[in-house]
Short mmCIF file of C-alpha atoms and ligand atoms in Angstrom, two decimals:
data_model
loop_
_atom_site.label_atom_id
_atom_site.label_comp_id
_atom_site.label_asym_id
_atom_site.label_seq_id
_atom_site.Cartn_x
_atom_site.Cartn_y
_atom_site.Cartn_z
CA MET A 6 141.41 78.88 77.93
CA SER A 7 139.22 75.84 77.59
CA PHE A 8 140.86 74.16 80.53
CA ILE A 9 139.57 76.93 82.80
CA GLU A 10 136.05 76.60 81.56
CA LYS A 11 135.96 72.81 81.64
CA SER A 12 137.14 72.84 85.20
CA TYR A 13 134.43 75.09 86.57
CA GLY A 14 131.21 73.43 87.76
CA GLN A 15 128.90 75.72 85.84
CA THR A 16 128.56 74.55 82.27
CA ASP A 17 127.05 77.56 80.71
CA PRO A 18 130.12 79.34 79.13
CA SER A 19 128.59 82.78 79.49
CA LEU A 20 128.15 82.20 83.15
CA VAL A 21 131.69 80.88 83.49
CA ARG A 22 133.03 83.91 81.70
CA TYR A 23 131.00 86.14 83.95
CA ALA A 24 132.37 84.47 87.11
CA ARG A 25 135.99 84.78 85.77
CA GLU A 26 135.63 88.36 84.95
CA VAL A 27 134.17 89.22 88.39
CA PHE A 28 136.12 87.00 90.71
CA ARG A 29 139.32 86.96 88.66
CA PRO A 30 141.13 83.67 89.56
CA ASP A 31 144.87 84.04 89.10
CA GLU A 32 145.18 82.96 85.50
CA SER A 33 148.59 84.62 84.97
CA LEU A 34 150.05 82.57 87.80
CA PHE A 35 148.44 79.43 86.36
CA GLU A 36 149.79 80.17 82.97
CA GLU A 37 153.32 80.75 84.27
CA ILE A 38 153.30 77.50 86.27
CA ASP A 39 151.67 75.62 83.44
CA ALA A 40 154.40 76.78 81.02
CA ARG A 41 157.13 75.64 83.55
CA THR A 42 155.37 72.32 83.78
CA ARG A 43 155.27 71.77 80.02
CA ALA A 44 158.86 72.95 79.56
CA ALA A 45 159.81 70.22 82.03
CA GLU A 46 157.75 67.77 80.04
CA MET A 47 155.57 67.03 83.15
CA PRO A 48 151.83 66.22 82.82
CA PRO A 49 149.81 69.45 83.03
CA ILE A 50 147.37 68.07 85.60
CA HIS A 51 147.12 70.87 88.09
CA VAL A 52 143.83 72.03 89.51
CA SER A 53 142.23 74.83 87.45
CA PRO A 54 142.63 78.46 88.23
CA PHE A 55 139.18 78.63 89.84
CA ASP A 56 140.19 75.67 91.96
CA GLY A 57 143.21 77.63 93.05
CA LEU A 58 140.96 80.48 94.09
CA HIS A 59 138.73 78.08 96.00
CA LEU A 60 141.74 76.70 97.81
CA GLU A 61 143.03 80.22 98.60
CA VAL A 62 139.66 81.39 100.01
CA LEU A 63 139.06 78.12 102.00
CA THR A 64 142.56 78.36 103.48
CA ARG A 65 141.82 81.93 104.61
CA ALA A 66 138.39 80.98 105.82
CA VAL A 67 139.91 78.32 108.12
CA GLY A 68 142.60 80.78 109.30
CA ALA A 69 145.05 77.97 108.53
CA ARG A 70 148.54 78.27 109.85
CA ARG A 71 149.75 74.65 109.30
CA ALA A 72 148.58 73.04 106.00
CA VAL A 73 149.41 69.74 104.31
CA GLU A 74 149.17 69.03 100.60
CA ILE A 75 149.53 65.55 99.12
CA GLY A 76 150.44 65.78 95.44
CA THR A 77 152.55 68.88 94.66
CA LEU A 78 153.29 68.60 90.91
CA ALA A 79 154.60 72.03 89.92
CA GLY A 80 153.18 73.95 92.82
CA PHE A 81 150.08 75.68 91.51
CA SER A 82 147.73 74.48 94.21
CA GLY A 83 150.52 74.85 96.69
CA VAL A 84 151.04 78.49 95.98
CA SER A 85 147.26 78.91 96.22
CA ILE A 86 147.30 77.58 99.73
CA ALA A 87 150.58 78.85 100.94
CA ARG A 88 149.99 82.50 100.06
CA ALA A 89 146.68 82.30 102.09
CA LEU A 90 148.27 80.97 105.28
CA ALA A 91 148.13 83.04 108.48
CA PRO A 92 151.34 84.76 109.50
CA GLU A 93 154.08 82.35 110.42
CA GLY A 94 152.21 79.73 108.47
CA ARG A 95 153.81 76.59 106.91
CA LEU A 96 152.74 74.34 104.08
CA TYR A 97 154.16 70.79 104.01
CA THR A 98 153.60 69.35 100.53
CA PHE A 99 154.34 65.77 99.42
CA GLU A 100 155.57 64.77 96.07
CA TYR A 101 156.57 61.37 94.83
CA ASP A 102 158.48 62.44 91.78
CA PRO A 103 161.86 64.19 92.47
CA GLY A 104 161.69 65.98 89.11
CA HIS A 105 158.24 67.36 89.95
CA ALA A 106 159.55 68.44 93.29
CA ALA A 107 162.47 70.31 91.77
CA VAL A 108 160.07 72.27 89.51
CA ALA A 109 157.79 73.01 92.35
CA ARG A 110 160.65 74.34 94.52
CA GLN A 111 161.34 76.77 91.74
CA THR A 112 157.73 77.76 91.63
CA PHE A 113 157.73 78.49 95.35
CA LEU A 114 160.93 80.37 95.07
CA GLU A 115 159.66 82.61 92.35
CA ALA A 116 156.44 83.16 94.17
CA GLY A 117 158.34 84.41 97.23
CA LEU A 118 157.03 81.55 99.30
CA ALA A 119 160.11 79.30 99.67
CA ASP A 120 160.41 80.17 103.29
CA ARG A 121 156.93 78.91 104.19
CA VAL A 122 156.79 75.76 102.04
CA GLU A 123 158.57 72.45 102.61
CA VAL A 124 158.49 69.96 99.77
CA LEU A 125 158.86 66.32 100.98
CA VAL A 126 159.84 63.91 98.33
CA GLY A 127 158.73 60.28 98.23
CA PRO A 128 155.63 58.18 98.61
CA ALA A 129 153.37 60.35 100.82
CA LEU A 130 152.13 57.44 102.89
CA GLU A 131 155.70 56.72 103.98
CA LYS A 132 156.68 60.27 104.47
CA LEU A 133 153.61 61.73 106.36
CA SER A 134 154.89 60.51 109.80
CA GLU A 135 157.89 62.81 109.40
CA ILE A 136 155.62 65.91 109.91
CA GLU A 137 153.27 64.59 112.67
CA SER A 138 155.16 66.41 115.43
CA ALA A 139 154.39 69.69 113.66
CA GLY A 140 150.64 69.06 113.95
CA PRO A 141 147.79 69.08 114.58
CA PHE A 142 147.11 70.69 111.21
CA ASP A 143 144.44 73.13 110.04
CA LEU A 144 144.04 71.97 106.45
CA VAL A 145 144.81 68.89 104.42
CA PHE A 146 144.50 68.99 100.72
CA ILE A 147 144.59 65.57 98.87
CA ASP A 148 145.39 65.52 95.10
CA ALA A 149 147.67 62.48 94.54
CA ASP A 150 147.28 58.82 93.89
CA LYS A 151 143.54 58.03 94.11
CA ALA A 152 143.90 54.44 95.43
CA ASN A 153 145.37 55.85 98.62
CA TYR A 154 142.78 58.53 99.22
CA PRO A 155 141.17 56.44 102.08
CA ALA A 156 144.57 56.05 103.80
CA TYR A 157 145.22 59.83 103.35
CA LEU A 158 141.78 60.49 104.96
CA GLU A 159 142.65 58.19 107.85
CA TRP A 160 145.82 60.22 108.44
CA ALA A 161 143.87 63.39 108.30
CA GLU A 162 141.37 62.10 110.79
CA VAL A 163 144.10 61.75 113.31
CA ASN A 164 146.34 64.78 112.46
CA LEU A 165 143.75 67.52 111.79
CA ARG A 166 142.67 69.72 114.71
CA VAL A 167 138.93 69.66 115.52
CA GLY A 168 137.52 72.42 113.14
CA GLY A 169 140.17 71.66 110.65
CA VAL A 170 139.33 70.96 106.99
CA VAL A 171 140.12 68.01 104.62
CA LEU A 172 139.72 68.55 100.90
CA GLY A 173 139.90 65.79 98.17
CA ASP A 174 140.12 66.76 94.52
CA ASN A 175 138.72 64.75 91.67
CA ALA A 176 135.96 63.38 93.97
CA PHE A 177 133.73 62.48 91.04
CA ALA A 178 136.56 60.33 89.62
CA TRP A 179 135.90 61.78 86.21
CA GLY A 180 132.42 60.30 86.25
CA ASN A 181 133.63 56.78 87.41
CA VAL A 182 131.96 57.06 90.84
CA VAL A 183 128.86 55.87 89.13
CA SER A 184 130.57 53.30 86.91
CA GLU A 185 129.21 49.73 87.21
CA SER A 186 132.86 48.46 87.27
CA PRO A 187 134.85 51.19 88.92
CA ASP A 188 138.68 50.93 88.34
CA GLU A 189 141.17 51.00 91.30
CA ASP A 190 141.27 54.84 91.22
CA ALA A 191 137.57 55.16 91.38
CA GLN A 192 137.25 52.51 94.09
CA GLY A 193 139.76 54.62 96.13
CA ILE A 194 137.63 57.78 95.65
CA LEU A 195 134.39 55.90 96.35
CA ALA A 196 135.79 54.64 99.71
CA PHE A 197 137.15 58.05 100.50
CA ASN A 198 133.87 59.88 99.77
CA GLN A 199 131.86 57.28 101.74
CA ARG A 200 134.12 57.44 104.75
CA LEU A 201 134.22 61.31 104.61
CA ALA A 202 130.45 61.51 104.36
CA THR A 203 129.41 58.81 106.86
CA GLY A 204 132.42 57.97 109.05
CA GLY A 205 131.31 60.29 111.90
CA ARG A 206 134.52 62.24 112.11
CA PHE A 207 133.57 65.01 109.60
CA ARG A 208 130.59 67.09 108.56
CA SER A 209 131.12 66.97 104.80
CA THR A 210 129.98 68.08 101.45
CA MET A 211 130.83 67.77 97.77
CA LEU A 212 131.59 71.13 96.24
CA PRO A 213 130.38 70.79 92.66
CA THR A 214 133.41 71.97 90.82
CA GLY A 215 134.06 70.46 87.40
CA GLU A 216 135.89 67.49 88.86
CA GLY A 217 134.33 67.52 92.38
CA LEU A 218 136.01 68.91 95.46
CA ALA A 219 135.03 66.90 98.53
CA MET A 220 135.26 68.81 101.75
CA GLY A 221 134.87 67.92 105.40
CA VAL A 222 135.20 69.74 108.60
CA LYS A 223 136.58 67.64 111.52
CA LEU A 224 134.00 67.28 114.30
CA ARG A 225 135.92 64.86 116.64
C1 LIG B 12 147.27 65.82 90.14
S1 LIG B 12 148.92 66.07 90.45
C2 LIG B 12 148.84 67.35 91.67
C3 LIG B 12 148.45 68.64 91.20
C4 LIG B 12 148.67 69.79 92.19
N1 LIG B 12 147.99 69.51 93.38
C5 LIG B 12 148.21 71.06 91.57
O1 LIG B 12 147.08 71.20 91.32
O2 LIG B 12 149.05 72.00 91.26
C6 LIG B 12 149.38 64.67 91.38
C7 LIG B 12 150.78 64.68 91.84
O3 LIG B 12 150.89 63.61 92.84
C8 LIG B 12 152.07 62.95 92.73
N2 LIG B 12 151.91 61.62 93.38
C9 LIG B 12 151.41 60.49 92.90
N3 LIG B 12 151.51 59.49 93.71
C10 LIG B 12 152.02 60.02 94.89
C11 LIG B 12 152.45 59.50 96.14
N4 LIG B 12 152.19 58.17 96.52
N5 LIG B 12 152.95 60.31 97.03
C12 LIG B 12 153.18 61.54 96.75
N6 LIG B 12 152.91 62.16 95.54
C13 LIG B 12 152.34 61.42 94.64
C14 LIG B 12 152.32 62.96 91.24
O4 LIG B 12 153.67 62.66 90.96
C15 LIG B 12 151.80 64.32 90.78
O5 LIG B 12 152.89 65.20 90.78
#
């Protein structure tokens, strides 16, 4: 599937194939959710199967019990996070579009994760305050409207525990981080990356996935 190879940071197809064959990202789950997405005439803009595996492994590495996702779509990244949570764990995932949220709820149900995932519907910036009493959180994954990435990061700075992890997808803004006239989305991502890297609250890196996965560990 070309989507899988395109979304992996390594560009040599034989090395991508090797990595897929050895590490086996969950392509059947991806295909199932992708089919549900297309049947609902939603945009198939999930993270790739390898990104899903990265999210699962990172969630396990952090020992996350309370996780937040901004941008649910049909639930592929959400399943990747939710199934890696520690016992009694909970994922709060935010989705603007009620149609997307309904499809995602079906995904979580079919994955046997409905009891550990809460889908909150509406603009994330307005809804995030509703879960603050459940924090501090161990992991925040940002994958929604790019212009608001800096605001989501500000929220994560306050609501993550020290040692918690923030992740921002599409951190290369599809190449536009080096554009001479970055659009509004790229400007949001530029500000997010800059704050994450130099704001003093996180030790951060750019994981060189195909689309860039920025990652920071909260220091203070
Ligand atoms: C790239 S998709 C998320 C993909 C998903 N993380 C995955 O990989 O399976 C972005 C989602 O964010 C939602 N979204 C956009 N703006 C939003 C906002 N302000 N608040 C919450 N969700 C938003 C979109 O409706 C869309 O479903």
